[in-house]
CSV table of C-alpha atoms in Angstrom, one decimal:
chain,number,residue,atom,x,y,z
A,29,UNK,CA,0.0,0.0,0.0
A,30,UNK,CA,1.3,3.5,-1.0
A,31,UNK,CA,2.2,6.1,1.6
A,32,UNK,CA,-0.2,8.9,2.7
A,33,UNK,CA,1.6,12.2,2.4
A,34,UNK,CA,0.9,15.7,4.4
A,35,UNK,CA,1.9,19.0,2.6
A,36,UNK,CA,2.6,22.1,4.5
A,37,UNK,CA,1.2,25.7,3.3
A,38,UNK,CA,2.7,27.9,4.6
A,39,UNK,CA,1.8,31.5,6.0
A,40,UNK,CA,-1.2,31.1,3.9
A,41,UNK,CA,-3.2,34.6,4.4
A,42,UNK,CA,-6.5,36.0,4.6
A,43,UNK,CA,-8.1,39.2,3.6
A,44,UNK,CA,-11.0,39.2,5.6
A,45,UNK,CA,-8.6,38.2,8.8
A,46,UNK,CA,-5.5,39.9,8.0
A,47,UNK,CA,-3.5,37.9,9.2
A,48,UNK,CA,-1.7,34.6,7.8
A,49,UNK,CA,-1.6,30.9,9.3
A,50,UNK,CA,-0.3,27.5,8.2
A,51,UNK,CA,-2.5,24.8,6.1
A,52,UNK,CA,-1.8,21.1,6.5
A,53,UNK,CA,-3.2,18.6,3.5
A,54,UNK,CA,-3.2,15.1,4.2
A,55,UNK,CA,-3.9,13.4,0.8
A,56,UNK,CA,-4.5,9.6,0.8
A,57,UNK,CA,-2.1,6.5,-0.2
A,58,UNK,CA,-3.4,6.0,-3.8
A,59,UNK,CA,-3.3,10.4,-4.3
A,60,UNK,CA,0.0,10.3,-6.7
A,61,UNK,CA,-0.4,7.0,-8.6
A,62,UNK,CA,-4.6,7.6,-9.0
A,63,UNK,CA,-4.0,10.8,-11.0
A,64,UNK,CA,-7.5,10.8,-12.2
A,65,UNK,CA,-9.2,10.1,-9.0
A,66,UNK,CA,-10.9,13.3,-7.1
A,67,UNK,CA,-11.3,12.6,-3.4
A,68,UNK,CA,-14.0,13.8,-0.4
A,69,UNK,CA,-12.6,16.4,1.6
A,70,UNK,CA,-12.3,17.0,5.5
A,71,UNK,CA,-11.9,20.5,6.4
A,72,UNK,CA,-10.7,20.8,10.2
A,73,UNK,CA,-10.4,23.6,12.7
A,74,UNK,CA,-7.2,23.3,15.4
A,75,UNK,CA,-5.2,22.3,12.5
A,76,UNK,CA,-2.0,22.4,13.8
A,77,UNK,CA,-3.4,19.5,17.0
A,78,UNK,CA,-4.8,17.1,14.2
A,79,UNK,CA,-1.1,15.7,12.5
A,80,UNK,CA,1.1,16.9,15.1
A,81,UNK,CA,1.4,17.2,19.0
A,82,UNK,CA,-0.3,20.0,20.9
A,83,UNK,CA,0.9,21.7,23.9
A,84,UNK,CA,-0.3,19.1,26.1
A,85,UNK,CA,1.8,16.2,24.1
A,86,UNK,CA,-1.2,14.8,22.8
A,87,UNK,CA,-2.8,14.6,19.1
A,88,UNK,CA,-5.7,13.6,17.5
A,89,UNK,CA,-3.4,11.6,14.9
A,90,UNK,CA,-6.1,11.4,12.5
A,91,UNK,CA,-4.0,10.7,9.6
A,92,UNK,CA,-2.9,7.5,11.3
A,93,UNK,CA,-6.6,6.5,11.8
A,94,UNK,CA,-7.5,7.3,8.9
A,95,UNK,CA,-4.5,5.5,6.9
A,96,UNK,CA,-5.7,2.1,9.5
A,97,UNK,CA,-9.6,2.5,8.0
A,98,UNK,CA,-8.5,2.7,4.5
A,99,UNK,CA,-6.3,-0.4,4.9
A,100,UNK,CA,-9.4,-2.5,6.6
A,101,UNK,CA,-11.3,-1.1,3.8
A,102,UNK,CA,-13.8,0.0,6.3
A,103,UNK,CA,-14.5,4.0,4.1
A,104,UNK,CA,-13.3,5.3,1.1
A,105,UNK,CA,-9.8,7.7,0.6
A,106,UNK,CA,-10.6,11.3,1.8
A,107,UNK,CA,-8.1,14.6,1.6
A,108,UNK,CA,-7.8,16.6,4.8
A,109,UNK,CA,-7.1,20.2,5.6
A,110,UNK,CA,-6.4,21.0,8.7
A,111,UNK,CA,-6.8,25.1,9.3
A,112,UNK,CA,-4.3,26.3,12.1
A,113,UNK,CA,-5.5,28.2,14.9
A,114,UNK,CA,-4.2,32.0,15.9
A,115,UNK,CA,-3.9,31.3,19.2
A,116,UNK,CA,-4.9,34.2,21.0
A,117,UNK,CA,-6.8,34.6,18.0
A,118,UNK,CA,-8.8,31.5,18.8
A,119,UNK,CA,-11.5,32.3,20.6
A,120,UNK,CA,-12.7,35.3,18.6
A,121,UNK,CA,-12.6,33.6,15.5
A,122,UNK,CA,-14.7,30.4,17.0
A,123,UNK,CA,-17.2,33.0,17.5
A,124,UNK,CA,-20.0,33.8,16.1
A,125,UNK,CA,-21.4,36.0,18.9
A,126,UNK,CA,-20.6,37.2,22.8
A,127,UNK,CA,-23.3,38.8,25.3
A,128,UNK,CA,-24.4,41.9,26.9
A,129,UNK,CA,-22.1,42.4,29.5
A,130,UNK,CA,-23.9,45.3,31.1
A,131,UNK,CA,-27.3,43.7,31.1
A,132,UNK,CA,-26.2,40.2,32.0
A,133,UNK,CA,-22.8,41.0,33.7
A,134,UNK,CA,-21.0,38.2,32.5
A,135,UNK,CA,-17.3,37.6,33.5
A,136,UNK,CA,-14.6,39.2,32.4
A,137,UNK,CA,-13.2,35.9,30.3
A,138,UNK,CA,-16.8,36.0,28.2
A,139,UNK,CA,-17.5,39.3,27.5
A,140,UNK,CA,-13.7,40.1,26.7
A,141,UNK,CA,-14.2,37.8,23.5
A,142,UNK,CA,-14.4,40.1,19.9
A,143,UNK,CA,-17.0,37.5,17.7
A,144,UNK,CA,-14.8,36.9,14.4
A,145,UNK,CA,-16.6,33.9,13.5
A,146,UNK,CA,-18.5,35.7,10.5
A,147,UNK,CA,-14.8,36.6,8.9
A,148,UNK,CA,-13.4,33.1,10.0
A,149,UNK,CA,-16.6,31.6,7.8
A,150,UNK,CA,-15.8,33.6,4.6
A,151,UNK,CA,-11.9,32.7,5.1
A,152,UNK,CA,-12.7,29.3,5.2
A,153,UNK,CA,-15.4,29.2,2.3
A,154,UNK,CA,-14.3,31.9,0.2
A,155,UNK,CA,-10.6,31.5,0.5
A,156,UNK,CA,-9.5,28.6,1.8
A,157,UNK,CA,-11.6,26.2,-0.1
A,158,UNK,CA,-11.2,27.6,-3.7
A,159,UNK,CA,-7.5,27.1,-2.4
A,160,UNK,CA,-7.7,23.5,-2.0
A,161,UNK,CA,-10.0,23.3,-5.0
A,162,UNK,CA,-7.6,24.3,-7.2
A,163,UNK,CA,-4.4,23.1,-5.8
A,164,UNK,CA,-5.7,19.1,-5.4
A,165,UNK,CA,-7.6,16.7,-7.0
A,166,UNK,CA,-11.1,17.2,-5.1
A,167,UNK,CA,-14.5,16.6,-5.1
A,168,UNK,CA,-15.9,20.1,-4.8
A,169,UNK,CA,-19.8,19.6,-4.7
A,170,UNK,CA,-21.1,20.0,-0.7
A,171,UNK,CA,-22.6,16.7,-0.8
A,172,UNK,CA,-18.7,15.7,-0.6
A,173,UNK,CA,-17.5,17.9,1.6
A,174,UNK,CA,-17.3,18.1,5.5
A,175,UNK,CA,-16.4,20.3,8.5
A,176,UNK,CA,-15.0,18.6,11.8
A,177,UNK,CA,-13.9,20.7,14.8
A,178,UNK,CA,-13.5,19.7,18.7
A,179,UNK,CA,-14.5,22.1,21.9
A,180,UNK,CA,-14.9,25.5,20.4
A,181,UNK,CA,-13.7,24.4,17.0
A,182,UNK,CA,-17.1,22.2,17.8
A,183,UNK,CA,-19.0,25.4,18.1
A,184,UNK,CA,-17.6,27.0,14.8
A,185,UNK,CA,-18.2,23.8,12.8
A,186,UNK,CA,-22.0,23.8,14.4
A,187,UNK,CA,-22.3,27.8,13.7
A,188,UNK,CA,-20.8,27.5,10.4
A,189,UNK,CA,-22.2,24.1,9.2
A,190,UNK,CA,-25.8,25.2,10.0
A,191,UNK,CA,-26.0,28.8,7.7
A,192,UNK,CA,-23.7,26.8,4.8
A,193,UNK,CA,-25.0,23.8,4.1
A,194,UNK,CA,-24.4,24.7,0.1
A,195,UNK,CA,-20.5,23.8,0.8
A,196,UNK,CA,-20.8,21.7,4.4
A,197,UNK,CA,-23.7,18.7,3.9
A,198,UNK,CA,-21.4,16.7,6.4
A,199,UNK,CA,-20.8,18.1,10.1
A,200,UNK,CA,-18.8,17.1,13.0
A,201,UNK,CA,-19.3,18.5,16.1
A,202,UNK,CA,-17.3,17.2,18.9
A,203,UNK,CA,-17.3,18.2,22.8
A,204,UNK,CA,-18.9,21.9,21.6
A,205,UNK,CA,-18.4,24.7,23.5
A,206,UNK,CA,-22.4,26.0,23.6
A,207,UNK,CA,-22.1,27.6,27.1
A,208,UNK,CA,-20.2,29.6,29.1
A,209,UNK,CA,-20.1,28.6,32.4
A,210,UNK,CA,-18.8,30.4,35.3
A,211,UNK,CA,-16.4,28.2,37.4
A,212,UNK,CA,-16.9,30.1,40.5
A,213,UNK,CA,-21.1,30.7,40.3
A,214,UNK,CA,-22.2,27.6,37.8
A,215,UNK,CA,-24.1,30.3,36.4
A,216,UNK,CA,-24.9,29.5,32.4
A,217,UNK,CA,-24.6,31.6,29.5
A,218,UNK,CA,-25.6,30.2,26.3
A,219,UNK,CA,-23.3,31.1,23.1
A,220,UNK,CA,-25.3,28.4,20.6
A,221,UNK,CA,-27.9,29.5,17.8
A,222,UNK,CA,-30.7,27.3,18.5
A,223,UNK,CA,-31.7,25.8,14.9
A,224,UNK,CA,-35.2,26.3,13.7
A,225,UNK,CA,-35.6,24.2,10.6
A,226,UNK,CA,-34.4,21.5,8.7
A,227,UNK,CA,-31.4,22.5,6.0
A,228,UNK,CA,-29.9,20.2,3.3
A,229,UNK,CA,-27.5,18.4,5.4
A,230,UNK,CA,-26.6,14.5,4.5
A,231,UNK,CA,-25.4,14.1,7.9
A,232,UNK,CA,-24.3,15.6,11.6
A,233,UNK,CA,-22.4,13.9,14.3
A,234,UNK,CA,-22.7,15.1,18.0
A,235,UNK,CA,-20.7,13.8,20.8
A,236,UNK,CA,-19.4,15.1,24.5
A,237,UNK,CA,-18.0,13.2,26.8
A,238,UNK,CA,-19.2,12.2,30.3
A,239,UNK,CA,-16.2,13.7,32.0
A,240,UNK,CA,-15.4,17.1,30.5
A,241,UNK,CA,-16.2,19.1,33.7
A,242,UNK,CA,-18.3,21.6,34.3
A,243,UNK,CA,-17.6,24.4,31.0
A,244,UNK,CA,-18.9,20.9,28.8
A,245,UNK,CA,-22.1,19.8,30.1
A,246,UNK,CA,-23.7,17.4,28.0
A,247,UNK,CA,-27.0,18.8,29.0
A,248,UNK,CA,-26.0,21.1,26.5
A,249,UNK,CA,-24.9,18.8,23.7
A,250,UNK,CA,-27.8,16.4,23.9
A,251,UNK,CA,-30.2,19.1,23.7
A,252,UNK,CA,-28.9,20.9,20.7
A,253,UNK,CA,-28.8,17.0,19.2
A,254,UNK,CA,-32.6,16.9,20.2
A,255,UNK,CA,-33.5,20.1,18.9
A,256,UNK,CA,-31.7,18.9,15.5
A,257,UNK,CA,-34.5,15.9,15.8
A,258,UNK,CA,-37.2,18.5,16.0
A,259,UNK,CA,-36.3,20.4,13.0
A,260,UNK,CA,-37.1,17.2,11.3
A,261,UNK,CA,-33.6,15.8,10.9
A,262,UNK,CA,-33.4,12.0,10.8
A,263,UNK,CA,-31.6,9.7,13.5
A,264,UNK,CA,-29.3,7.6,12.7
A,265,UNK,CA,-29.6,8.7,8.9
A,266,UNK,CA,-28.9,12.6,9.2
A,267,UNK,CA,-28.4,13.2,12.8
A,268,UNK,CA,-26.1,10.8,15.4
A,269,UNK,CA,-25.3,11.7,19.1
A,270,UNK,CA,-23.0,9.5,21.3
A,271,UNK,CA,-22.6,10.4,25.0
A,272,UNK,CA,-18.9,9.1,25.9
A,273,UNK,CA,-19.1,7.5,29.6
A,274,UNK,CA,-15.0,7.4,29.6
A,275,UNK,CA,-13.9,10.8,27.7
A,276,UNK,CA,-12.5,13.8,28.8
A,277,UNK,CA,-11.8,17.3,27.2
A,278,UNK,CA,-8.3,16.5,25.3
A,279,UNK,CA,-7.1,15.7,21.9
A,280,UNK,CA,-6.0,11.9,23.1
A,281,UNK,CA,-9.9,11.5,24.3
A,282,UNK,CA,-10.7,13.0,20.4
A,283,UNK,CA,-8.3,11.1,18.9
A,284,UNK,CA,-9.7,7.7,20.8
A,285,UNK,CA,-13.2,8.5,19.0
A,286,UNK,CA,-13.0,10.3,15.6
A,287,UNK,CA,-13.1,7.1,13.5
A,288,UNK,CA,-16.4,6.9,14.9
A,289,UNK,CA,-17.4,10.2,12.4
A,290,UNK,CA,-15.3,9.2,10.3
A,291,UNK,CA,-17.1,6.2,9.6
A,292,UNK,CA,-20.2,7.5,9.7
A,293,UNK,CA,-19.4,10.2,6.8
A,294,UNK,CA,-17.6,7.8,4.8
A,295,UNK,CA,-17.8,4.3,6.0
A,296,UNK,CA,-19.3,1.6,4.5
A,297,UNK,CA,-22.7,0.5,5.9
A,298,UNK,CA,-22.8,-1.8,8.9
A,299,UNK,CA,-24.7,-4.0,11.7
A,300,UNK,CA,-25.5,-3.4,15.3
A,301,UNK,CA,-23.7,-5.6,17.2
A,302,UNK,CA,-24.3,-5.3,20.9
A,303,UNK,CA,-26.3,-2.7,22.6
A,304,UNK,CA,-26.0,-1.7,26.7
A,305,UNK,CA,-28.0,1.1,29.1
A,306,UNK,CA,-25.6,3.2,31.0
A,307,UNK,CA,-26.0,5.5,33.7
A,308,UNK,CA,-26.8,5.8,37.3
A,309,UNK,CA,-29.2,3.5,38.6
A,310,UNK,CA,-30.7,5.3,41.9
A,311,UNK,CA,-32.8,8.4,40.8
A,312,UNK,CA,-34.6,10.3,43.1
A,313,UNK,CA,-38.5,11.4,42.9
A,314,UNK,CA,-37.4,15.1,42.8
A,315,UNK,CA,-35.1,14.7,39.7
A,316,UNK,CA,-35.7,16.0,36.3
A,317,UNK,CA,-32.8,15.6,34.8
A,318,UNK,CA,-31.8,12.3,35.2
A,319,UNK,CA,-31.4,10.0,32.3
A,320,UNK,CA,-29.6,6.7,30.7
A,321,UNK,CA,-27.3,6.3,28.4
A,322,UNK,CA,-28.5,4.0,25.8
A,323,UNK,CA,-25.5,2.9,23.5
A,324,UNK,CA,-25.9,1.1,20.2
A,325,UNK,CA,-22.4,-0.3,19.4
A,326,UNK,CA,-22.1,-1.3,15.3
A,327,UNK,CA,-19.9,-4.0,13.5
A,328,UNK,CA,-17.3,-1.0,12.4
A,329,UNK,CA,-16.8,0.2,16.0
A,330,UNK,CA,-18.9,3.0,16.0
A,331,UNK,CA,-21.2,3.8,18.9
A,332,UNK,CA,-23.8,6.0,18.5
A,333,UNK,CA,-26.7,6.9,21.9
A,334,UNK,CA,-29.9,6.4,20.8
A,335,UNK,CA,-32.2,9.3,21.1
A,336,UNK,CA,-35.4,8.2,19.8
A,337,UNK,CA,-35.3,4.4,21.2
A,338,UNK,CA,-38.3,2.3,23.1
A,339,UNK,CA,-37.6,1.2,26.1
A,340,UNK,CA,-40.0,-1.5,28.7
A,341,UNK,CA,-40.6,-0.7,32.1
A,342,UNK,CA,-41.7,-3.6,34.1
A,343,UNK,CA,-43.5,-1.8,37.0
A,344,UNK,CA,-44.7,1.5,35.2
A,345,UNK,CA,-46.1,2.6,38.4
A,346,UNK,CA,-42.2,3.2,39.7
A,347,UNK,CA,-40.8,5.4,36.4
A,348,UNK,CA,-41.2,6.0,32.8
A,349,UNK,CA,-38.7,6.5,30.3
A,350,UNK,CA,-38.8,8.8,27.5
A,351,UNK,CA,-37.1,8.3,24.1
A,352,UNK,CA,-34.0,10.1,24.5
A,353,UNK,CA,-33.3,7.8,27.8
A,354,UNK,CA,-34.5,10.9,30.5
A,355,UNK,CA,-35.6,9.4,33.5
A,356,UNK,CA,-39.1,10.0,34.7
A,357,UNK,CA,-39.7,8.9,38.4
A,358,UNK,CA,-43.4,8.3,39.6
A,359,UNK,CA,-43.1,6.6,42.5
A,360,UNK,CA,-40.3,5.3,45.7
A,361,UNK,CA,-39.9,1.8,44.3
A,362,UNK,CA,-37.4,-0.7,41.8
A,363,UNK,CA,-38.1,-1.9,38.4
A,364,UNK,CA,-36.2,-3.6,35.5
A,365,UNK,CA,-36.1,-1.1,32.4
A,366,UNK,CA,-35.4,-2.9,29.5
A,367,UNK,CA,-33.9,-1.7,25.7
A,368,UNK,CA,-34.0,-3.3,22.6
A,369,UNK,CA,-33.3,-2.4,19.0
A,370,UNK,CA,-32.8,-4.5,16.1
A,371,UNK,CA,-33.9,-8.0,18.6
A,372,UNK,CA,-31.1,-7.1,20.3
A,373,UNK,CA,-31.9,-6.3,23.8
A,374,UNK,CA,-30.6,-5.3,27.5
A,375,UNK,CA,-31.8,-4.5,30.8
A,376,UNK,CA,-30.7,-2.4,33.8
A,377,UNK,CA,-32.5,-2.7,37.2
A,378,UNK,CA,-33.1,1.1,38.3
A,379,UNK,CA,-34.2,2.4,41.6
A,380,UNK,CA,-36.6,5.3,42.6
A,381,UNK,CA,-36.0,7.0,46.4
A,382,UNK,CA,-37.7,10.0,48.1
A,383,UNK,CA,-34.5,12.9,47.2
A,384,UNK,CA,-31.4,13.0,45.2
A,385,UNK,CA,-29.8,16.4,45.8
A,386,UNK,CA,-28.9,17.6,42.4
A,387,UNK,CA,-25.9,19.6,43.4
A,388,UNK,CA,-23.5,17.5,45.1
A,389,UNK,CA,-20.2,19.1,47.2
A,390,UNK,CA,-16.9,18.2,46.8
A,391,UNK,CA,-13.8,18.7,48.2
A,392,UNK,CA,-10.4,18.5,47.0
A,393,UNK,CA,-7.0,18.7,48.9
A,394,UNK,CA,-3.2,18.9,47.3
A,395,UNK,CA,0.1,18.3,48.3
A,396,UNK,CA,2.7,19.1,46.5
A,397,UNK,CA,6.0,17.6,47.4
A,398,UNK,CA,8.2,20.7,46.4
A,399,UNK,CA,7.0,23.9,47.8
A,400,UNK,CA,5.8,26.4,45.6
A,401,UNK,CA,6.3,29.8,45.3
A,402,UNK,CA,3.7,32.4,46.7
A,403,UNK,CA,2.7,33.9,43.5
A,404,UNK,CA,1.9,30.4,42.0
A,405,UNK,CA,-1.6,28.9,42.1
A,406,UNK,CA,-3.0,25.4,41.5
A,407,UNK,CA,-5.6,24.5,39.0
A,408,UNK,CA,-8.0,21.5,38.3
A,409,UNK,CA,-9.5,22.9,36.1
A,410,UNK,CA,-11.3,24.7,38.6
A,411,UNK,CA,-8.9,27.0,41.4
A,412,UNK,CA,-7.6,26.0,44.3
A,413,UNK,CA,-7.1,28.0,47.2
A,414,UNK,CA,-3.3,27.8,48.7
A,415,UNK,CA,-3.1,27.2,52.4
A,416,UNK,CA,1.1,27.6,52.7
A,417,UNK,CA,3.9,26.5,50.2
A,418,UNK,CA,2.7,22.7,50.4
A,419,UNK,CA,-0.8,22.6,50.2
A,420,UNK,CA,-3.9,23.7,48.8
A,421,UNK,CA,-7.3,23.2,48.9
A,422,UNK,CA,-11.1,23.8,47.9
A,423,UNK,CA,-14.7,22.8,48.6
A,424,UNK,CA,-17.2,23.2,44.9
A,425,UNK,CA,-20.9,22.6,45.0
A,426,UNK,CA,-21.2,20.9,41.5
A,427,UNK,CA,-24.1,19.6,39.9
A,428,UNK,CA,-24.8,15.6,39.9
A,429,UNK,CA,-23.4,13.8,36.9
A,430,UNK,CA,-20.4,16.0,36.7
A,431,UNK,CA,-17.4,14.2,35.2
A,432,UNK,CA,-14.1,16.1,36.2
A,433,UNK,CA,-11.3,14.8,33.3
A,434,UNK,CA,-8.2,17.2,35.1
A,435,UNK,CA,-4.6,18.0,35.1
A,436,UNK,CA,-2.9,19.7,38.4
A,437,UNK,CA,-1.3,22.5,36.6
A,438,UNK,CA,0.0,25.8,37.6
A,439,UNK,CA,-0.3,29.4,36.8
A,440,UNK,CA,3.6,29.3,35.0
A,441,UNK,CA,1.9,26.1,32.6
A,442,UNK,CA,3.8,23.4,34.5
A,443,UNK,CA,1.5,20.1,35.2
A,444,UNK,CA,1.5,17.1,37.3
A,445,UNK,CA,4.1,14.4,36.2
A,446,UNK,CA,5.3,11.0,36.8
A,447,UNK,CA,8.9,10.2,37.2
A,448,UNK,CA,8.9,9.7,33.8
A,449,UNK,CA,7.9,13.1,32.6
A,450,UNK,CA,4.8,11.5,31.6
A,451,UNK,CA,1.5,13.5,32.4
A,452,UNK,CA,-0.8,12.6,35.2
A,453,UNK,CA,-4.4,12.9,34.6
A,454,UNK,CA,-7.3,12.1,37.2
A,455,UNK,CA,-11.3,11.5,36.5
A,456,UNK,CA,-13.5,11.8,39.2
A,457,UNK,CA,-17.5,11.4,37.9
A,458,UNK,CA,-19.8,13.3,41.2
A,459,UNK,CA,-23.2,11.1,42.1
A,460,UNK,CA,-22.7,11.6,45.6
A,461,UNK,CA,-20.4,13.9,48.1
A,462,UNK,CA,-16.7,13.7,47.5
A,463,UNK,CA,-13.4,14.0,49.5
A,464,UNK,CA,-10.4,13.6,47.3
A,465,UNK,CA,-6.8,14.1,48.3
A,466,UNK,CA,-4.2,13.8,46.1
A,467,UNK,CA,-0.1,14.4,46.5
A,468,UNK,CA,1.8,16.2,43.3
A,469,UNK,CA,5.5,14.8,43.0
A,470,UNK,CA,6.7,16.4,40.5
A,471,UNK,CA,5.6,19.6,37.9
A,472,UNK,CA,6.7,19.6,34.4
């Protein structure tokens, strides 16, 4: 089998941005012998995380999952670009739109963002493409061409795919960033465009992960997935959600999932092959928000939670289940709740008492081994308060079903390591109150 190649462009520059960034093109192991074959293309945000490293060491080494598919023959040769980010650029030109910060008073990290995500669009269809268009070998229709993009790269890719559908008809939107949520408060502030009808789209792939903390709720996800559903989108055939139970916010967590849209753009069809209900199994009677996770695993790999599935309740006096798996408690009791799709079928026995507090507290204490100096801070993801030169601590209300993926890290960018040098990386998911205390022996 021939080698994939990736090609560099570099300082490539944009008018509407005014400023210049780096293109990488992946083109596929049969690109230079097939030289009258025109190829599907990937266009991805965070380009310079998807071939290479990013700070954090990891990557999503799609080229490497991709070259694996093609040699299985489980989908078809595909060219990808992959767009670098600006950096401190980034988070203006993920965005499509910010909030009132006198009427709403939103903190200082929110309302400091200047939207560039109308510009970022044009770059991306009006210069970029035509670009690639006429530099490689592609298949320029829409109905060939699709958008992936992770955390607020997920955003853009939503924001963007939804108003262009004439040159996006295939959408990957991975661990979006729809809210902003304060760390200190919980308080919410949405930054998603809530569709309101159906476009041409062939398809749209959602997913979040179950321990991406408390800026990632997949609240948000799976409702933007629903409200895709209302618009009269299709599941399974135009619309797919899967709700990771093991993933956190990082490029290796991305990187452990992407041949999952992958496959579902261009993949080959396939059977379901095992199906299973996850989730908590205690709910209580106040709860609104409580749900299972049902998760339809295919042939391929791909794992897909269904949003629109059947499910059997043997005492229907104790709960009720909707479609998308939300949990609907009626009485103190236990029952079986049973799922089936495709004669495939599974069973989870689930448990109704009087009160589940839906905000849960937990504590966290550090120790860190070499004592650190006074203007430093530690960070798990959310702060932690320093109590001398040794240790620090902090007490969070967090709602239930938080997953916290984290890295101990420091004001300076120096994280929690092994001996090794390798990076240490903890997962706590919150059903009930908490107590962790963990010892740091040595920042890299």
């Amino acid at each position: 089998m021939s080698k994939h190649s990736i090609v560099e462009i570099l300082n490539f520059k944009s008018s509407y941005l005014q400023n210049e960034r780096n293109l990488y093109v992946y083109l596929p192991p049969s690109y230079e012998q097939a030289q009258d074959t025109k190829y599907p293309v990937l266009y991805m945000h965070d380009g310079q995380n998807i071939f290479h490293p990013a700070f954090n060491g990891q990557s999503w080494n799609i080229h490497h999952v991709v070259n694996k598919l093609i040699e299985q023959g489980e989908m078809q040769e595909i060219i990808i670009v992959g767009i670098e980010n600006m950096k401190e650029e980034r988070a203006n030109e993920y965005s499509f739109h910010t909030l009132d910060e006198d009427s709403l008073q939103v903190p200082p990290a929110l309302a400091c963002i200047q939207p560039k995500g109308e510009l970022y669009e044009r770059f991306i269809v009006n210069e970029v493409k035509p670009f690639i268009d006429e530099q490689f070998r592609t298949k320029k229709e829409a109905k060939y061409t699709a958008l992936m993009g992770s955390s607020r790269g997920g955003a853009i890719t939503y924001h963007i795919g939804l108003k262009r559908p004439d040159v996006f008809s295939m959408l990957a939107i991975l661990s979006p960033y729809f809210y902003y949520v304060d760390p200190h408060t919980l308080q919410e502030f949405s930054q998603v465009n809530i569709p309101v009808q159906k476009v041409n789209h062939k398809k749209i792939w959602v997913d979040v992960g179950e321990y991406e903390g408390v800026l990632i709720r997949v609240e948000h996800v799976k409702d933007i997935a629903n409200k895709l559903l209302t618009c009269g989108y299709q599941y399974g055939e135009e619309v797919a959600y899967y709700q990771d139970d093991t993933a956190a916010h990082t490029e290796a967590d991305w990187e452990a999932r992407v041949h999952m849209p992958l496959l579902y753009f261009f993949g080959k069809e396939t059977k379901l092959a095992a199906v299973e209900l996850k989730g908590r199994s205690i709910f209580g009677l106040n709860e609104k928000a409580g749900s299972l996770n049902a998760v339809k695993t295919y042939s391929n790999g791909v794992k897909v939670t269904e949003l629109q599935g059947e499910y059997q309740v043997a005492d229907k006096r104790v709960v009720s289940i909707a479609k998308d798996g939300t949990v609907i408690p009626k009485s103190v009791g236990k029952t079986v709740v049973q799922f089936q799709s495709e004669g495939i079928k599974t069973s989870k026995e689930i448990e109704i008492v009087d009160y589940v507090s839906d905000r849960v507290p937990v504590s966290m204490q550090v120790k860190s081994i070499d004592a650190l100096p006074d203007v430093l801070r530690i960070y798990a993801d959310l702060p932690l308060k320093r109590v001398d030169s040794y240790h620090f601590y902090n007490q969070f209300i967090l709602p239930i079903d938080t997953g916290l993926g984290f890295r101990f890290y420091l004001d300076n960018g120096k994280g929690e390591v092994k001996e090794s040098g390798a990076p240490v990386y903890h997962r706590i998911m919150i059903t009930h109150p908490i107590h962790k205390k963990f010892t740091v022996e040595k920042w890299l």
